[in-house]
mmCIF file of C-alpha atoms in Angstrom:
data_model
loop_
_atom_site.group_PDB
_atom_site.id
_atom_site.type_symbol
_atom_site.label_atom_id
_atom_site.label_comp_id
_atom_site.label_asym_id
_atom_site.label_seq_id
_atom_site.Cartn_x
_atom_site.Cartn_y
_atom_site.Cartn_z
ATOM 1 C CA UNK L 132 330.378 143.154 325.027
ATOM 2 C CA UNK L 133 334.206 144.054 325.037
ATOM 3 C CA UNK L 134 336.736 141.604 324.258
ATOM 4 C CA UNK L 135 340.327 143.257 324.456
ATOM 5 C CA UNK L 136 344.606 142.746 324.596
ATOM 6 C CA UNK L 137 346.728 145.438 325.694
ATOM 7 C CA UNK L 138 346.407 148.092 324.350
ATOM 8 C CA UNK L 139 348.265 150.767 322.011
ATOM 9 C CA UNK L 140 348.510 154.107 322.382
ATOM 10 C CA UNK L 141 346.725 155.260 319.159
ATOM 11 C CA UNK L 142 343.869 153.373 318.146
ATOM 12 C CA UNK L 143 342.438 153.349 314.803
ATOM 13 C CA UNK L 144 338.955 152.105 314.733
ATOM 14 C CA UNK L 145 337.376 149.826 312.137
ATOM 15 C CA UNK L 146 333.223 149.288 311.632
ATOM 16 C CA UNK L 147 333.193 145.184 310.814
ATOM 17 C CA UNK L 148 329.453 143.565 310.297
ATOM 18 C CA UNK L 149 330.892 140.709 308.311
ATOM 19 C CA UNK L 150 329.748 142.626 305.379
ATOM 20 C CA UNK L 151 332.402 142.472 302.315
ATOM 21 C CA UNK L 152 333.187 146.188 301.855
ATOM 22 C CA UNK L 153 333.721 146.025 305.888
ATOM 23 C CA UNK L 154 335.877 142.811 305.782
ATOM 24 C CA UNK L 155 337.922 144.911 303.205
ATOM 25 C CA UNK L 156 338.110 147.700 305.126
ATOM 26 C CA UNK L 157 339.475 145.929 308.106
ATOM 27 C CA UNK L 158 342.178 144.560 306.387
ATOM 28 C CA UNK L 159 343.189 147.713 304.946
ATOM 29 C CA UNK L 160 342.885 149.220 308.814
ATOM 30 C CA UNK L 161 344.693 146.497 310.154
ATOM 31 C CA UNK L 162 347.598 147.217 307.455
ATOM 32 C CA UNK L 163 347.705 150.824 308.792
ATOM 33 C CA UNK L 164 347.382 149.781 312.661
ATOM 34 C CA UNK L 165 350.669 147.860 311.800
ATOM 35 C CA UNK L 166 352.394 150.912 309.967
ATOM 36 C CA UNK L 167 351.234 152.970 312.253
ATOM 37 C CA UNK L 168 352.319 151.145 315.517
ATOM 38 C CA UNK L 169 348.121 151.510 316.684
ATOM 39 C CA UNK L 170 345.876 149.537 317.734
ATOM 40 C CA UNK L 171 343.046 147.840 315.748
ATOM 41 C CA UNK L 172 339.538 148.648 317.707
ATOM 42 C CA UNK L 173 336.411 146.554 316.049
ATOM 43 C CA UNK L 174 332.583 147.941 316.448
ATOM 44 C CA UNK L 175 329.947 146.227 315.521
ATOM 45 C CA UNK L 176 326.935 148.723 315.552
ATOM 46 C CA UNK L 177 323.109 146.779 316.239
ATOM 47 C CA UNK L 178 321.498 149.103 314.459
ATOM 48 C CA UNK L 179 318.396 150.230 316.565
ATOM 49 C CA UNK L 180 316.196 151.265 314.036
ATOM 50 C CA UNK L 181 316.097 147.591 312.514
ATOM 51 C CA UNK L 182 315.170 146.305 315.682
ATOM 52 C CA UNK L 183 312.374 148.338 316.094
ATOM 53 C CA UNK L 184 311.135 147.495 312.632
ATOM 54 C CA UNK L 185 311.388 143.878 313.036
ATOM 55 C CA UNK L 186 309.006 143.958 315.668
ATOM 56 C CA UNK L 187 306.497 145.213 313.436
ATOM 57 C CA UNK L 188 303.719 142.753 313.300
ATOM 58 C CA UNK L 189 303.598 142.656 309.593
ATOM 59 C CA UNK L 190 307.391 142.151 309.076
ATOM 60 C CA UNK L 191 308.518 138.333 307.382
ATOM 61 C CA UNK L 192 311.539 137.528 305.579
ATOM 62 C CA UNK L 193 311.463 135.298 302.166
ATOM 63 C CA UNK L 194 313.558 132.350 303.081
ATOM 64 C CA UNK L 195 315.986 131.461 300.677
ATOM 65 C CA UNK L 196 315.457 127.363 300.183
ATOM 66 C CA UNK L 197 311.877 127.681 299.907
ATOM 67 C CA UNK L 198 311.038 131.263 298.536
ATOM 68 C CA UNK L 199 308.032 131.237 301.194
ATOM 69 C CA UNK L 200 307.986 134.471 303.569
ATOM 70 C CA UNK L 201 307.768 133.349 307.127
ATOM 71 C CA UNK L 202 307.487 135.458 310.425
ATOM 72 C CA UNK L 203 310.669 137.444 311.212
ATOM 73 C CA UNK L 204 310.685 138.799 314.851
ATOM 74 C CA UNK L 205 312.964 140.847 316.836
ATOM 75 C CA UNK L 206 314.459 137.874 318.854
ATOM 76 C CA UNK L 207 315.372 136.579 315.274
ATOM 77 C CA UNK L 208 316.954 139.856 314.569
ATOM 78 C CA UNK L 209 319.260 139.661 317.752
ATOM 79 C CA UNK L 210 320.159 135.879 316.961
ATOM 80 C CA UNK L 211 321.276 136.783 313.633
ATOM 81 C CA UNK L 212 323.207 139.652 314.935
ATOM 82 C CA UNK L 213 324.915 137.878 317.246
ATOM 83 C CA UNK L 214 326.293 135.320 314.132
ATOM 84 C CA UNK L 215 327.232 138.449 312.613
ATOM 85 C CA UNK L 216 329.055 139.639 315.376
ATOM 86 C CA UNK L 217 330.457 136.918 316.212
ATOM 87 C CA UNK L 218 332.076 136.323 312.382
ATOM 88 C CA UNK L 219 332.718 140.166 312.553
ATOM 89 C CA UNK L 220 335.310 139.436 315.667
ATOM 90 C CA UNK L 221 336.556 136.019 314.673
ATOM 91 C CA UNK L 222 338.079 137.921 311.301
ATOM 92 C CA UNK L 223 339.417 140.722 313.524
ATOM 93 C CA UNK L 224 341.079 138.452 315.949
ATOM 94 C CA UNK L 225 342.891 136.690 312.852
ATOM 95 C CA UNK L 226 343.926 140.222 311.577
ATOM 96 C CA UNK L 227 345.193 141.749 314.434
ATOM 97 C CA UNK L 228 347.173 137.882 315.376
ATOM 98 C CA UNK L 229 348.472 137.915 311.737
ATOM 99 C CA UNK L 230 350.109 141.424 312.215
ATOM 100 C CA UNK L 231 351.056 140.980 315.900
ATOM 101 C CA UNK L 232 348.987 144.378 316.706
ATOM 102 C CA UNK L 233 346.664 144.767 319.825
ATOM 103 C CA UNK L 234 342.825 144.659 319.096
ATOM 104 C CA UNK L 235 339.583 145.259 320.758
ATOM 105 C CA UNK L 236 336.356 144.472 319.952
ATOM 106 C CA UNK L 237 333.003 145.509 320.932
ATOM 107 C CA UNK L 238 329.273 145.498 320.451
ATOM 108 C CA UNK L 239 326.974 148.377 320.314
ATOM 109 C CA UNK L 240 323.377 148.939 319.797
ATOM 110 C CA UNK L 241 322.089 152.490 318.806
ATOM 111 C CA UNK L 242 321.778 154.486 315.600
ATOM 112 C CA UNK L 243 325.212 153.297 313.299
ATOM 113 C CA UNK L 244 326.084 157.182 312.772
ATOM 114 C CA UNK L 245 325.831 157.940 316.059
ATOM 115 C CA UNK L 246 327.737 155.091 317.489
ATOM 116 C CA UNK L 247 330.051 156.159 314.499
ATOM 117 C CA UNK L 248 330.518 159.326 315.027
ATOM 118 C CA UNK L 249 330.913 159.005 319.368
ATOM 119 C CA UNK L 250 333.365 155.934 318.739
ATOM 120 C CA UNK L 251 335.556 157.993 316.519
ATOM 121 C CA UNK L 252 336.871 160.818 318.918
ATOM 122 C CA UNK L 253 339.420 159.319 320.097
ATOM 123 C CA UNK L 254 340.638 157.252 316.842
ATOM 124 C CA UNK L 255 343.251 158.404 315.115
ATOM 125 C CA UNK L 256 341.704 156.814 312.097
ATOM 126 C CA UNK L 257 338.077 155.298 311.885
ATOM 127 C CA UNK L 258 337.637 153.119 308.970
ATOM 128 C CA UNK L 259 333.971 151.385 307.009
ATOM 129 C CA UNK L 260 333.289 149.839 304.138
ATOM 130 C CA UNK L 261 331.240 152.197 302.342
ATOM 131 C CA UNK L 262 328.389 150.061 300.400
ATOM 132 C CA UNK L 263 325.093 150.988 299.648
ATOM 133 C CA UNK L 264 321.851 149.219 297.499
ATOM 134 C CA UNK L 265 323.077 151.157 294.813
ATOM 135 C CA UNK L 266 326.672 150.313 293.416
ATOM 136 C CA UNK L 267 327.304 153.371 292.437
ATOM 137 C CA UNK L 268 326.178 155.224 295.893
ATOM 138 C CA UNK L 269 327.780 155.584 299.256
ATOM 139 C CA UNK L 270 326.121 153.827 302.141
ATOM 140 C CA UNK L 271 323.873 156.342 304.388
ATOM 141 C CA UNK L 272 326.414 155.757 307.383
ATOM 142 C CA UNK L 273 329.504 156.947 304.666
ATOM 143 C CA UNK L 274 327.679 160.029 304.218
ATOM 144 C CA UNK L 275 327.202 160.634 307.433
ATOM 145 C CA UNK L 276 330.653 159.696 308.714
ATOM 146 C CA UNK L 277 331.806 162.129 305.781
ATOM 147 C CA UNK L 278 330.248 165.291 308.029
ATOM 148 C CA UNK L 279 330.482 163.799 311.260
ATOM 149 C CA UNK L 280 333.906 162.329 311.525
ATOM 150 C CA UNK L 281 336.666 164.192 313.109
ATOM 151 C CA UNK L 282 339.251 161.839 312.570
ATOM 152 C CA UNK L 283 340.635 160.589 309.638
ATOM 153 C CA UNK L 284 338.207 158.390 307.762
ATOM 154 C CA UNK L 285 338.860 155.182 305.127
ATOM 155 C CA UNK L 286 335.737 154.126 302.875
ATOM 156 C CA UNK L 287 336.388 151.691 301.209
ATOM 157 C CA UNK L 288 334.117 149.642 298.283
ATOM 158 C CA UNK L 289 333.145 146.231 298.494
ATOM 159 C CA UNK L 290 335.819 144.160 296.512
ATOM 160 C CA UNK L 291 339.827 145.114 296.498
ATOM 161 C CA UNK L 292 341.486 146.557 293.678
ATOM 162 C CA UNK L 293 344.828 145.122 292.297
ATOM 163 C CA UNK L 294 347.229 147.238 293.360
ATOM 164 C CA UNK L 295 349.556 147.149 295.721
ATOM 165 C CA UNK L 296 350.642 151.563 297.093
ATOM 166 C CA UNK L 297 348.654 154.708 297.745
ATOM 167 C CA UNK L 298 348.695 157.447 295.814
ATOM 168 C CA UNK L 299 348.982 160.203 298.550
ATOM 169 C CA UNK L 300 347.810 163.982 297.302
ATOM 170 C CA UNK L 301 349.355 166.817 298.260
ATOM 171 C CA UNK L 302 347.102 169.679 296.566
ATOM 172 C CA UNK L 303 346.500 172.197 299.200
ATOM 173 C CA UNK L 304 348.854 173.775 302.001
ATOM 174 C CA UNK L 305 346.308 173.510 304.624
ATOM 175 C CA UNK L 306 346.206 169.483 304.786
ATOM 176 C CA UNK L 307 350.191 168.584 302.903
ATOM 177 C CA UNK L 308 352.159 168.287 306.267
ATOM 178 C CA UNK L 309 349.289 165.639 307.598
ATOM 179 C CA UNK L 310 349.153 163.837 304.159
ATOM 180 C CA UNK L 311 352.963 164.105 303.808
ATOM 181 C CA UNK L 312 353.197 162.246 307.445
ATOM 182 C CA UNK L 313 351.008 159.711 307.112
ATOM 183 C CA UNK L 314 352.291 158.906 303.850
ATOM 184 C CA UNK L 315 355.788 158.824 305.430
ATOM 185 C CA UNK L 316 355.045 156.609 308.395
ATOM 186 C CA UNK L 317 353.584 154.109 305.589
ATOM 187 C CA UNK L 318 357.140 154.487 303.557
ATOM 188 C CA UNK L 319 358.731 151.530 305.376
ATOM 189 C CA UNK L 320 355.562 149.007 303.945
ATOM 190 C CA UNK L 321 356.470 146.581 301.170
ATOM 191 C CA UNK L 322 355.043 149.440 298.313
ATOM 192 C CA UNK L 323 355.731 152.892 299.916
ATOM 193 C CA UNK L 324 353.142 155.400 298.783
ATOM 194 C CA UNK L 325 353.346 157.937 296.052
ATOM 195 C CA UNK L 326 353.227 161.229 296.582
ATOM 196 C CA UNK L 327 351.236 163.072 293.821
ATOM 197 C CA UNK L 328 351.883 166.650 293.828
ATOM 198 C CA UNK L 329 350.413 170.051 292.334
ATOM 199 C CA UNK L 330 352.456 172.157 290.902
ATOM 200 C CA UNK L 331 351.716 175.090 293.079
ATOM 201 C CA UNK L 332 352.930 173.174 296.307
ATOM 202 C CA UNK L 333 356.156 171.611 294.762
ATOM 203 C CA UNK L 334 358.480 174.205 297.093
ATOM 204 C CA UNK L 335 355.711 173.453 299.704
ATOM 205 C CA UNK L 336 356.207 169.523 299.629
ATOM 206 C CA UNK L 337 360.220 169.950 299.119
ATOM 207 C CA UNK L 338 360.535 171.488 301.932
ATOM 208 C CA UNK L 339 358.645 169.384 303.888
ATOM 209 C CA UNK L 340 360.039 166.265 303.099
ATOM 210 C CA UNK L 341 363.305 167.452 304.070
ATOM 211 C CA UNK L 342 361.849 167.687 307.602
ATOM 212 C CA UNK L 343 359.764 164.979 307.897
ATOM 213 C CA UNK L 344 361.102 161.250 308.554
ATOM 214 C CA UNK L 345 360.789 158.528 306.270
ATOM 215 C CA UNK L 346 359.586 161.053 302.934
ATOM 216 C CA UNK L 347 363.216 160.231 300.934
ATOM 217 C CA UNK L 348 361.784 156.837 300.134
ATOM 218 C CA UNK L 349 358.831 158.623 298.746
ATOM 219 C CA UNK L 350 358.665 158.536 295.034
ATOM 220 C CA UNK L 351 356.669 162.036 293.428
ATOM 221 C CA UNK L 352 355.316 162.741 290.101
ATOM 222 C CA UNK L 353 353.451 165.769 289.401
ATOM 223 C CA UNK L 354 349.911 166.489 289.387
ATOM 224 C CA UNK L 355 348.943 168.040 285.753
ATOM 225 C CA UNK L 356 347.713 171.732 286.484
ATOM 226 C CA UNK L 357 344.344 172.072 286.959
ATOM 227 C CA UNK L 358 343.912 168.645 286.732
ATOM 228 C CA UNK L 359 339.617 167.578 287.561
ATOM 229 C CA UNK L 360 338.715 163.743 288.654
ATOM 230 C CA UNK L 361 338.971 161.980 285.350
ATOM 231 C CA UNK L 362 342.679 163.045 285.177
ATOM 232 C CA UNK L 363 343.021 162.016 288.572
ATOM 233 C CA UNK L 364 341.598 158.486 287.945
ATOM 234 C CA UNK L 365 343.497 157.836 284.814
ATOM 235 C CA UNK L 366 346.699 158.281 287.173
ATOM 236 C CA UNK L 367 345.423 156.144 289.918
ATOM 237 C CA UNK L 368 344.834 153.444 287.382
ATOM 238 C CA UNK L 369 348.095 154.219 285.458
ATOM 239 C CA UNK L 370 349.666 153.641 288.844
ATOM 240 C CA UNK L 371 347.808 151.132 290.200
ATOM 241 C CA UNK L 372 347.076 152.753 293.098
ATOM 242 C CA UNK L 373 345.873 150.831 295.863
ATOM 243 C CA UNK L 374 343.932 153.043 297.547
ATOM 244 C CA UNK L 375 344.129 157.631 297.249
ATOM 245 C CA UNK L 376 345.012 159.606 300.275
ATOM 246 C CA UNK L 377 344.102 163.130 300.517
ATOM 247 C CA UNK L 378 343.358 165.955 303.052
ATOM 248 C CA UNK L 379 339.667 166.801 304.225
ATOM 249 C CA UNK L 380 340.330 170.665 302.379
ATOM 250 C CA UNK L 381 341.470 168.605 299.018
ATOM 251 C CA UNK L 382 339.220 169.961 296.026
ATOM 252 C CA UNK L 383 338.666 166.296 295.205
ATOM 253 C CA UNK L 384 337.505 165.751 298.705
ATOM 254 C CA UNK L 385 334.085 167.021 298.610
ATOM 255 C CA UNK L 386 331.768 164.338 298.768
ATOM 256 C CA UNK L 387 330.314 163.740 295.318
ATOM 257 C CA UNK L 388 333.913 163.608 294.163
ATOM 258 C CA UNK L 389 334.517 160.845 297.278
ATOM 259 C CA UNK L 390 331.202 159.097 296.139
ATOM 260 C CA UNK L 391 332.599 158.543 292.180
ATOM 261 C CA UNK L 392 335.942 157.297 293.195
ATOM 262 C CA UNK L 393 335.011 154.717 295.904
ATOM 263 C CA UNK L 394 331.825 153.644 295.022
ATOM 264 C CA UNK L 395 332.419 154.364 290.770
ATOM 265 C CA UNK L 396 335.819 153.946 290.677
ATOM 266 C CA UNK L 397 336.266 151.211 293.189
ATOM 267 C CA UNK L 398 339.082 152.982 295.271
ATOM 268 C CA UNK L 399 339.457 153.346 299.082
ATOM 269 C CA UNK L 400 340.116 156.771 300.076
ATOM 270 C CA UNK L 401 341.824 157.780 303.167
ATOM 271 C CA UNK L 402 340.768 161.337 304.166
ATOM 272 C CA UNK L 403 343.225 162.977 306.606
ATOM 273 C CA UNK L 404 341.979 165.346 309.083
#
């Protein structure tokens, strides 16, 4: 199912199951489609691996009125995800209509990395909330997308933090100039990113934002040298940093270091590629 407006030349895709952490996400996306001048695509993903499991004779679900486990059969599987889809498009539609942005939606069924990972080659930006069972662990399609993804990829945890800009990173000269220019193209929001910066790529990251549109609104501060993750999180919370972005070569972007600030710390991180 495909339900669509007119559409932008950049895309950036969102994953929305009506889940918090993807709700979140898709406001966050839908902030960036804005920015960005792109257009907000929703997938919702009917993950075929459930649907094989549910109909497994033995399978019942514990109702939650009664407590009693009753029968729980594929066709109730579909039903459900068809509410979910449904509330998954409904809170697109209101996103993309608040921002004036053009949106697409459409439903899926297959393995949710898979569907992930094809959906995202020609985003410029694929974002999903990145929940798990365990609080303090990414979901297995976050992992995934972490290896998978081409694109640039958003996790983001399941309840919003307070503050209001990113803190962009520019640590390595490999991934500054994309960092630097998406951090740019977000300097005209109502909070314009900062622009955290090591030491070793201060002439790097003057030069560049003498070339690159939109970086003199840019507020810096420097990165202490040899700074590790703790240091990093006291000055996201010092800042009250809405969110980190940093490039896919950052030494902060490996994914154990991803894992503890989105789903420890409670950040969204924006990976560029």
């Amino acid at each position: 199912m495909a339900i669509s407006e007119q559409p932008a030349q950049e895309r950036i895709l969102v994953a929305v199951d009506a889940s918090a952490a993807s709700l979140l996400a898709l406001e966050l996306a839908a902030d960036l489609a804005a920015a960005l001048r792109a257009s907000l695509a929703g997938l919702f993903v009917e993950e075929e691996d459930l649907l094989h499991a549910a109909g497994l004779p033995f399978v019942r679900e514990i109702r939650a009125q009664s407590g009693q486990a009753a029968p729980f059969t594929a066709t109730d599987l579909e039903r459900h995800w068809r509410a979910l889809a449904s509330d998954a498009r409904n809170a697109l539609t209101r996103a993309a209509q608040a921002r004036r942005i053009a949106w697409s939606f459409e439903v899926v069924r297959g393995r949710a990395s898979q569907v992930m990972s094809e959906a995202a080659r020609n985003a410029r930006l694929t974002g999903l909330g990145s929940s798990a069972r365990a609080a303090s662990r990414l979901g297995s399609v976050a992992r995934a997308a972490l290896v998978a993804t081409d694109s640039s990829l958003l996790l983001v945890p399941p309840q919003r933090r307070p503050g209001e800009r990113w803190v962009a990173l520019v640590d390595t000269p490999g991934g500054a100039a994309a960092v630097l220019a998406l951090a740019s193209a977000l300097a005209t929001t109502p909070a314009a990113p900062l622009l955290l910066v090591a030491p070793s790529l201060e002439a790097f990251g003057q030069a560049a934002l003498a070339g690159t549109p939109g970086a003199a609104q840019l507020h810096r501060m420097a990165l202490p040298e040899l700074a590790e993750l703790p240091a990093l999180v006291a000055i996201l919370s010092a800042q009250r940093a809405q969110g980190l972005i940093l490039a896919a070569d950052s030494r902060f972007a490996d994914p154990a270091q991803i894992e503890r600030l989105v789903a420890d710390g409670g950040w969204p991180v924006l990976l560029v590629r």
